[in-house]
Coordinates of N, CA, C and O in Angstrom, one line a residue:
X139 N 0.8 -1.2 0.0 CA 0.0 0.0 0.0 C 0.9 1.2 0.0 O 1.9 1.3 0.6
X140 N 0.5 2.3 -0.7 CA 1.3 3.5 -0.8 C 0.6 4.7 -0.2 O -0.4 4.6 0.5
X141 N 1.3 5.8 -0.4 CA 0.8 7.1 0.2 C 0.3 7.9 -1.0 O 1.1 8.4 -1.8
X142 N -1.0 8.1 -1.0 CA -1.6 9.0 -2.0 C -1.3 10.4 -1.8 O -1.4 10.9 -0.7
X143 N -0.8 11.1 -2.8 CA -0.3 12.5 -2.7 C -1.4 13.4 -3.0 O -2.3 13.1 -3.9
X144 N -1.4 14.6 -2.5 CA -2.4 15.7 -2.8 C -1.9 16.2 -4.2 O -0.8 16.8 -4.3
X145 N -2.8 16.2 -5.2 CA -2.3 16.7 -6.5 C -2.2 18.2 -6.5 O -3.0 18.9 -5.8
X146 N -1.3 18.7 -7.3 CA -1.2 20.2 -7.4 C -2.0 20.6 -8.7 O -2.3 19.7 -9.5
X147 N -2.3 21.8 -8.8 CA -3.0 22.3 -10.0 C -2.3 22.0 -11.2 O -2.8 21.7 -12.3
X148 N -0.9 22.1 -11.2 CA -0.1 21.9 -12.3 C -0.1 20.5 -12.9 O 0.3 20.3 -14.0
X149 N -0.6 19.6 -12.0 CA -0.6 18.2 -12.5 C -1.9 17.9 -13.3 O -2.0 16.7 -13.8
X150 N -2.8 18.8 -13.4 CA -4.0 18.6 -14.2 C -4.7 17.3 -13.7 O -5.0 17.2 -12.5
X151 N -5.0 16.4 -14.6 CA -5.7 15.2 -14.3 C -4.9 14.1 -13.7 O -5.4 13.0 -13.5
X152 N -3.6 14.3 -13.4 CA -2.8 13.2 -12.9 C -2.7 13.2 -11.4 O -2.7 14.2 -10.7
X153 N -2.6 12.0 -10.9 CA -2.5 11.7 -9.4 C -1.4 10.7 -9.2 O -1.1 9.9 -10.0
X154 N -0.7 10.9 -8.1 CA 0.4 10.0 -7.7 C 0.2 9.3 -6.4 O -0.3 9.9 -5.5
X155 N 0.6 8.0 -6.4 CA 0.6 7.3 -5.2 C 2.0 6.7 -5.0 O 2.5 6.0 -5.8
X156 N 2.7 7.2 -3.9 CA 4.1 6.8 -3.7 C 4.1 5.4 -3.0 O 3.3 5.1 -2.2
X157 N 5.1 4.6 -3.5 CA 5.3 3.3 -2.9 C 6.8 3.2 -2.6 O 7.5 4.2 -2.7
X158 N 7.3 2.0 -2.3 CA 8.7 1.9 -1.8 C 9.7 2.0 -3.0 O 10.7 2.7 -2.9
X159 N 9.4 1.2 -4.1 CA 10.3 1.2 -5.2 C 9.7 1.7 -6.5 O 10.4 1.8 -7.5
X160 N 8.4 2.0 -6.4 CA 7.7 2.4 -7.6 C 6.6 3.3 -7.2 O 6.3 3.5 -6.0
X161 N 5.9 3.9 -8.2 CA 4.7 4.8 -7.9 C 3.6 4.5 -8.9 O 3.9 4.0 -10.0
X162 N 2.4 4.8 -8.5 CA 1.3 4.7 -9.4 C 1.1 6.1 -9.9 O 1.1 7.1 -9.2
X163 N 1.0 6.2 -11.2 CA 0.6 7.4 -11.9 C -0.7 7.2 -12.6 O -0.8 6.3 -13.5
X164 N -1.7 7.9 -12.1 CA -3.1 7.7 -12.6 C -3.6 9.0 -13.3 O -3.3 10.1 -12.8
X165 N -4.3 8.8 -14.4 CA -4.9 9.9 -15.1 C -6.4 9.8 -14.9 O -7.0 8.8 -15.4
X166 N -7.0 10.8 -14.3 CA -8.5 10.8 -14.2 C -9.0 11.4 -15.5 O -8.2 11.9 -16.3
X167 N -10.3 11.4 -15.7 CA -10.9 11.9 -16.9 C -10.2 11.3 -18.1 O -9.8 12.0 -19.1
X168 N -10.0 10.0 -18.1 CA -9.2 9.3 -19.2 C -10.0 8.9 -20.4 O -9.4 8.1 -21.2
X169 N -11.2 9.3 -20.5 CA -11.9 8.9 -21.7 C -11.2 9.4 -22.9 O -10.7 10.6 -22.9
X170 N -11.0 8.6 -23.9 CA -10.2 9.0 -25.0 C -8.8 8.6 -25.0 O -8.1 8.6 -26.0
X171 N -8.3 8.3 -23.8 CA -6.9 7.7 -23.7 C -7.1 6.2 -24.1 O -8.1 5.6 -23.8
X172 N -6.0 5.7 -24.6 CA -6.1 4.3 -25.0 C -4.9 3.5 -24.5 O -3.8 4.1 -24.1
X173 N -5.0 2.2 -24.4 CA -4.0 1.3 -23.9 C -3.8 0.2 -25.0 O -4.4 -0.8 -25.0
X174 N -2.9 0.5 -26.0 CA -2.7 -0.4 -27.1 C -2.0 -1.7 -26.6 O -2.2 -2.8 -27.2
X175 N -1.2 -1.7 -25.5 CA -0.6 -2.9 -24.9 C -0.4 -2.7 -23.5 O -0.5 -1.6 -22.9
X176 N 0.1 -3.7 -22.8 CA 0.4 -3.7 -21.4 C 1.4 -2.7 -21.0 O 1.6 -2.2 -19.9
X177 N 2.2 -2.3 -22.0 CA 3.4 -1.4 -21.8 C 3.3 -0.1 -22.6 O 4.3 0.6 -22.7
X178 N 2.1 0.3 -23.1 CA 1.9 1.5 -23.8 C 0.6 2.2 -23.5 O -0.4 1.6 -23.3
X179 N 0.7 3.5 -23.3 CA -0.5 4.4 -23.1 C -0.4 5.5 -24.2 O 0.6 6.0 -24.5
X180 N -1.6 5.8 -24.6 CA -1.7 7.0 -25.5 C -2.6 8.0 -24.8 O -3.8 7.7 -24.5
X181 N -2.1 9.2 -24.6 CA -2.8 10.3 -23.9 C -2.7 11.5 -24.8 O -1.9 11.6 -25.7
X182 N -3.5 12.6 -24.4 CA -3.3 13.8 -25.2 C -1.9 14.4 -25.1 O -1.3 14.4 -24.0
X183 N -1.4 14.9 -26.2 CA -0.1 15.5 -26.2 C -0.1 16.7 -25.3 O 1.0 17.1 -24.7
X184 N -1.2 17.3 -25.0 CA -1.3 18.5 -24.1 C -0.9 18.1 -22.6 O -0.8 18.9 -21.8
X185 N -0.8 16.8 -22.4 CA -0.5 16.3 -21.0 C 1.0 16.4 -20.7 O 1.4 16.2 -19.5
X186 N 1.8 16.8 -21.6 CA 3.3 16.9 -21.3 C 3.6 17.7 -20.0 O 4.3 17.3 -19.2
X187 N 3.1 19.0 -19.9 CA 3.4 19.7 -18.7 C 2.8 19.1 -17.4 O 3.3 19.2 -16.3
X188 N 1.6 18.4 -17.5 CA 1.0 17.7 -16.4 C 1.9 16.6 -15.9 O 2.1 16.4 -14.7
X189 N 2.5 15.8 -16.9 CA 3.4 14.7 -16.5 C 4.6 15.3 -15.9 O 5.1 14.7 -14.8
X190 N 5.2 16.3 -16.4 CA 6.4 16.9 -15.8 C 6.1 17.3 -14.3 O 6.9 17.1 -13.4
X191 N 4.9 17.9 -14.1 CA 4.5 18.3 -12.7 C 4.3 17.1 -11.8 O 4.8 17.1 -10.6
X192 N 3.7 16.1 -12.3 CA 3.6 14.8 -11.5 C 4.9 14.2 -11.1 O 5.1 13.8 -10.0
X193 N 5.8 14.2 -12.1 CA 7.2 13.7 -11.8 C 7.9 14.6 -10.8 O 8.7 14.1 -10.0
X194 N 7.7 15.9 -10.9 CA 8.3 16.7 -9.9 C 7.8 16.4 -8.5 O 8.5 16.4 -7.5
X195 N 6.5 16.1 -8.4 CA 5.9 15.7 -7.1 C 6.6 14.4 -6.6 O 6.9 14.3 -5.4
X196 N 6.8 13.5 -7.5 CA 7.5 12.2 -7.1 C 8.9 12.5 -6.5 O 9.3 12.0 -5.5
X197 N 9.6 13.3 -7.2 CA 11.0 13.7 -6.8 C 11.0 14.4 -5.5 O 12.0 14.5 -4.9
X198 N 9.9 15.1 -5.2 CA 9.9 15.8 -3.9 C 9.6 15.0 -2.7 O 9.7 15.5 -1.6
X199 N 9.2 13.8 -2.9 CA 8.8 12.9 -1.8 C 10.0 12.3 -1.1 O 11.0 12.0 -1.8
X200 N 10.0 12.0 0.1 CA 11.1 11.4 0.9 C 11.5 10.0 0.3 O 12.7 9.7 0.4
X201 N 10.6 9.3 -0.2 CA 10.9 8.0 -0.8 C 11.9 8.1 -2.0 O 12.8 7.3 -2.1
X202 N 11.8 9.2 -2.7 CA 12.7 9.4 -3.8 C 14.1 9.8 -3.2 O 15.1 9.3 -3.7
X203 N 14.1 10.6 -2.2 CA 15.4 11.1 -1.6 C 16.1 10.0 -0.9 O 17.3 10.0 -0.8
X204 N 15.4 9.0 -0.3 CA 16.0 7.9 0.4 C 16.8 7.0 -0.6 O 17.8 6.4 -0.2
X205 N 16.3 6.9 -1.8 CA 16.9 6.2 -2.9 C 17.2 4.7 -2.5 O 18.2 4.2 -2.9
X206 N 16.4 4.1 -1.7 CA 16.5 2.7 -1.4 C 16.4 1.8 -2.6 O 16.9 0.7 -2.6
X207 N 15.8 2.4 -3.6 CA 15.5 1.7 -4.9 C 16.7 1.8 -5.9 O 16.7 1.2 -6.9
X208 N 17.6 2.7 -5.6 CA 18.6 3.1 -6.6 C 19.6 2.0 -7.0 O 20.2 2.1 -8.1
X209 N 19.7 0.9 -6.3 CA 20.6 -0.1 -6.6 C 20.0 -1.2 -7.6 O 20.7 -2.1 -7.9
X210 N 18.8 -1.0 -8.0 CA 18.2 -1.9 -8.9 C 18.8 -2.1 -10.3 O 19.6 -1.2 -10.7
X211 N 18.5 -3.1 -11.0 CA 19.0 -3.3 -12.3 C 18.0 -2.7 -13.4 O 16.9 -3.2 -13.5
X212 N 18.5 -1.6 -14.0 CA 17.5 -1.0 -14.9 C 17.2 -1.8 -16.2 O 16.2 -1.5 -16.9
X213 N 17.9 -2.9 -16.5 CA 17.6 -3.7 -17.6 C 16.6 -4.8 -17.3 O 16.1 -5.5 -18.2
X214 N 16.4 -5.0 -16.0 CA 15.4 -6.1 -15.6 C 14.0 -5.6 -15.6 O 13.6 -4.8 -14.7
X215 N 13.3 -6.0 -16.6 CA 11.9 -5.5 -16.6 C 10.9 -6.7 -16.3 O 9.7 -6.6 -16.6
X216 N 11.4 -7.8 -15.8 CA 10.6 -8.9 -15.5 C 9.4 -8.6 -14.5 O 8.4 -9.3 -14.5
X217 N 9.6 -7.6 -13.7 CA 8.5 -7.2 -12.7 C 7.3 -6.8 -13.4 O 6.2 -6.8 -12.8
X218 N 7.3 -6.4 -14.7 CA 6.2 -6.0 -15.5 C 5.3 -7.1 -16.0 O 4.2 -6.9 -16.5
X219 N 5.8 -8.4 -15.9 CA 5.1 -9.5 -16.5 C 3.8 -9.7 -15.8 O 3.7 -9.4 -14.6
X220 N 2.8 -10.2 -16.5 CA 1.5 -10.5 -15.8 C 1.7 -11.5 -14.7 O 2.7 -12.3 -14.7
X221 N 0.8 -11.7 -13.8 CA 0.9 -12.6 -12.6 C 1.2 -14.0 -13.1 O 1.9 -14.8 -12.4
X222 N 0.7 -14.5 -14.2 CA 1.0 -15.8 -14.7 C 2.4 -16.0 -15.3 O 2.9 -17.1 -15.6
X223 N 3.1 -14.8 -15.4 CA 4.5 -14.8 -15.9 C 4.6 -15.0 -17.4 O 5.7 -15.2 -17.9
X224 N 3.5 -15.1 -18.1 CA 3.6 -15.3 -19.6 C 3.6 -14.0 -20.3 O 3.2 -13.0 -19.9
X225 N 4.2 -14.1 -21.5 CA 4.3 -13.0 -22.4 C 5.7 -12.4 -22.3 O 6.6 -12.9 -21.5
X226 N 5.9 -11.4 -23.1 CA 7.2 -10.7 -23.1 C 7.2 -9.5 -22.2 O 6.3 -8.7 -22.2
X227 N 8.3 -9.2 -21.6 CA 8.5 -8.0 -20.8 C 8.9 -6.9 -21.8 O 9.4 -7.2 -22.9
X228 N 8.7 -5.6 -21.5 CA 9.1 -4.6 -22.4 C 10.6 -4.3 -22.4 O 11.3 -4.8 -21.5
X229 N 11.0 -3.6 -23.4 CA 12.4 -3.2 -23.5 C 12.7 -2.3 -22.2 O 11.7 -1.7 -21.7
X230 N 13.9 -2.1 -21.8 CA 14.3 -1.3 -20.7 C 14.3 0.2 -21.0 O 14.5 1.0 -20.2
X231 N 14.2 0.5 -22.3 CA 14.2 1.9 -22.7 C 12.8 2.4 -23.1 O 11.9 1.6 -23.4
X232 N 12.7 3.7 -23.1 CA 11.4 4.3 -23.5 C 11.3 4.7 -24.9 O 12.3 5.1 -25.5
X233 N 10.1 4.6 -25.5 CA 9.8 5.1 -26.8 C 8.6 6.0 -26.6 O 7.5 5.6 -26.2
X234 N 8.9 7.3 -26.9 CA 7.9 8.3 -26.7 C 7.7 9.1 -28.0 O 8.7 9.5 -28.6
X235 N 6.5 9.2 -28.5 CA 6.3 9.9 -29.8 C 5.0 10.7 -29.8 O 4.1 10.4 -29.0
X236 N 5.0 11.7 -30.6 CA 3.8 12.5 -30.7 C 3.3 12.3 -32.1 O 4.0 12.4 -33.1
X237 N 2.0 12.1 -32.2 CA 1.3 12.0 -33.5 C 0.1 13.0 -33.4 O -0.9 12.6 -32.9
X238 N 0.3 14.2 -34.0 CA -0.8 15.2 -33.9 C -1.0 15.6 -32.4 O -0.1 16.0 -31.7
X239 N -2.3 15.3 -32.0 CA -2.6 15.7 -30.6 C -2.5 14.5 -29.6 O -3.0 14.6 -28.5
X240 N -1.9 13.5 -30.1 CA -1.7 12.3 -29.2 C -0.3 12.0 -28.8 O 0.6 12.3 -29.7
X241 N 0.0 11.6 -27.6 CA 1.3 11.2 -27.1 C 1.3 9.8 -26.8 O 0.5 9.3 -26.0
X242 N 2.2 9.0 -27.4 CA 2.3 7.6 -27.1 C 3.6 7.4 -26.3 O 4.7 7.9 -26.6
X243 N 3.4 6.6 -25.2 CA 4.5 6.4 -24.2 C 4.5 4.8 -24.1 O 3.6 4.2 -23.6
X244 N 5.7 4.3 -24.5 CA 5.9 2.8 -24.4 C 7.2 2.6 -23.7 O 8.2 3.2 -24.0
X245 N 7.2 1.6 -22.7 CA 8.4 1.3 -22.0 C 8.3 0.4 -20.8 O 7.3 -0.3 -20.7
X246 N 9.2 0.5 -19.9 CA 9.3 -0.4 -18.8 C 8.4 0.0 -17.6 O 8.8 0.5 -16.6
X247 N 7.1 -0.1 -17.9 CA 6.1 0.2 -16.9 C 4.9 -0.7 -17.1 O 4.9 -1.5 -18.1
X248 N 3.9 -0.7 -16.3 CA 2.7 -1.4 -16.5 C 1.6 -0.4 -16.7 O 1.4 0.5 -15.9
X249 N 0.8 -0.6 -17.8 CA -0.3 0.2 -18.1 C -1.6 -0.7 -18.0 O -1.7 -1.7 -18.7
X250 N -2.5 -0.3 -17.1 CA -3.7 -1.0 -17.0 C -4.8 -0.4 -17.8 O -4.7 0.8 -18.2
X251 N -5.8 -1.2 -18.2 CA -6.9 -0.7 -19.0 C -7.6 0.6 -18.3 O -7.5 0.7 -17.1
X252 N -8.1 1.4 -19.1 CA -8.9 2.5 -18.6 C -10.2 1.9 -18.0 O -10.9 1.2 -18.6
X253 N -10.3 2.2 -16.7 CA -11.5 1.7 -15.9 C -12.2 2.9 -15.2 O -11.5 3.7 -14.6
X254 N -13.5 3.0 -15.4 CA -14.3 4.1 -14.7 C -13.7 5.4 -15.0 O -13.6 6.3 -14.1
X255 N -13.1 5.6 -16.2 CA -12.6 6.9 -16.6 C -11.2 7.2 -16.0 O -10.8 8.4 -16.0
X256 N -10.5 6.2 -15.5 CA -9.2 6.4 -14.9 C -8.2 5.5 -15.6 O -8.5 4.3 -15.8
X257 N -7.0 6.1 -16.0 CA -5.9 5.3 -16.6 C -4.9 5.0 -15.5 O -4.4 5.9 -14.9
X258 N -4.7 3.7 -15.2 CA -3.8 3.3 -14.1 C -2.5 2.9 -14.7 O -2.4 2.1 -15.6
X259 N -1.3 3.4 -14.1 CA 0.0 2.9 -14.5 C 0.8 2.7 -13.3 O 0.6 3.3 -12.2
X260 N 1.9 1.9 -13.4 CA 2.9 1.7 -12.4 C 4.3 1.9 -13.0 O 4.6 1.3 -14.0
X261 N 5.1 2.7 -12.3 CA 6.4 3.1 -12.9 C 7.4 3.0 -11.7 O 7.2 3.5 -10.6
X262 N 8.6 2.3 -12.0 CA 9.6 2.3 -11.0 C 10.3 3.6 -11.0 O 10.5 4.3 -12.0
X263 N 10.8 4.0 -9.8 CA 11.6 5.2 -9.6 C 12.8 5.1 -10.5 O 13.2 6.1 -11.1
X264 N 13.4 4.0 -10.6 CA 14.6 3.7 -11.3 C 14.4 4.1 -12.8 O 15.4 4.5 -13.4
X265 N 13.2 4.1 -13.4 CA 13.0 4.4 -14.8 C 12.5 5.8 -15.0 O 12.4 6.2 -16.2
X266 N 12.3 6.6 -14.0 CA 11.7 7.9 -14.1 C 12.6 8.9 -14.9 O 12.2 9.6 -15.8
X267 N 13.9 9.0 -14.6 CA 14.8 9.9 -15.2 C 14.9 9.7 -16.7 O 14.8 10.7 -17.5
X268 N 14.9 8.5 -17.2 CA 15.0 8.2 -18.6 C 13.7 8.6 -19.3 O 13.7 9.2 -20.4
X269 N 12.5 8.4 -18.7 CA 11.3 8.8 -19.2 C 11.2 10.3 -19.3 O 10.8 10.9 -20.3
X270 N 11.6 11.0 -18.3 CA 11.7 12.5 -18.3 C 12.5 13.0 -19.4 O 12.1 14.0 -20.1
X271 N 13.6 12.4 -19.7 CA 14.5 12.8 -20.8 C 13.8 12.7 -22.1 O 13.9 13.6 -23.0
X272 N 13.1 11.6 -22.3 CA 12.3 11.4 -23.6 C 11.2 12.4 -23.7 O 11.0 13.0 -24.8
X273 N 10.5 12.7 -22.7 CA 9.4 13.7 -22.7 C 10.0 15.1 -23.0 O 9.4 15.9 -23.7
X274 N 11.2 15.4 -22.4 CA 11.8 16.7 -22.5 C 12.1 17.0 -24.0 O 11.9 18.1 -24.5
X275 N 12.5 16.0 -24.7 CA 12.8 16.1 -26.1 C 11.6 16.5 -26.9 O 11.6 17.4 -27.7
X276 N 10.5 15.8 -26.6 CA 9.2 16.2 -27.3 C 8.7 17.6 -26.9 O 8.0 18.2 -27.7
X277 N 9.0 18.0 -25.7 CA 8.5 19.3 -25.2 C 9.5 20.4 -25.6 O 9.5 21.5 -25.0
X278 N 10.3 20.2 -26.6 CA 11.2 21.2 -27.1 C 12.4 21.5 -26.2 O 12.8 22.7 -26.2
X279 N 12.8 20.6 -25.4 CA 13.9 20.8 -24.5 C 13.6 21.5 -23.2 O 14.5 21.8 -22.5
X280 N 12.3 21.6 -22.9 CA 11.9 22.2 -21.6 C 12.5 21.4 -20.4 O 12.7 20.2 -20.5
X281 N 12.8 22.1 -19.3 CA 13.3 21.5 -18.2 C 12.3 20.5 -17.6 O 11.2 20.9 -17.2
X282 N 12.6 19.2 -17.6 CA 11.7 18.2 -17.1 C 12.0 17.9 -15.6 O 11.4 16.9 -15.1
X283 N 12.8 18.6 -15.0 CA 12.9 18.3 -13.6 C 14.2 18.2 -13.1 O 14.6 17.8 -12.0

């Protein structure tokens, strides 16, 4: 069980729940968001600044600063496999692209189906910096944190 954080206005529809080695990043009002696979989410491209703000909140939490998770293996994505262990794990690197008004994010995380208008994801702290860098490139080099 994690610690649900109070969202800031800058986070828009995103909410964060802090855990020991990972965090849940959830998007409310997710109608129109899609989940092409267990490791990919498609959200509005306008979400870039909201994602940056959500990641800043994660970095501001004591769990991030303790860095008990920092010794992990960034190439091990086996934690993302379904409970039955079947299927392929994602690559350890992120693929982020913009197609018009849509932003596709694929990588070492778990993306759950949109339920009751909420998109649920889980992301390791270990993978956050690389995702930030990919998003920064799409955002024209803006400071991602």
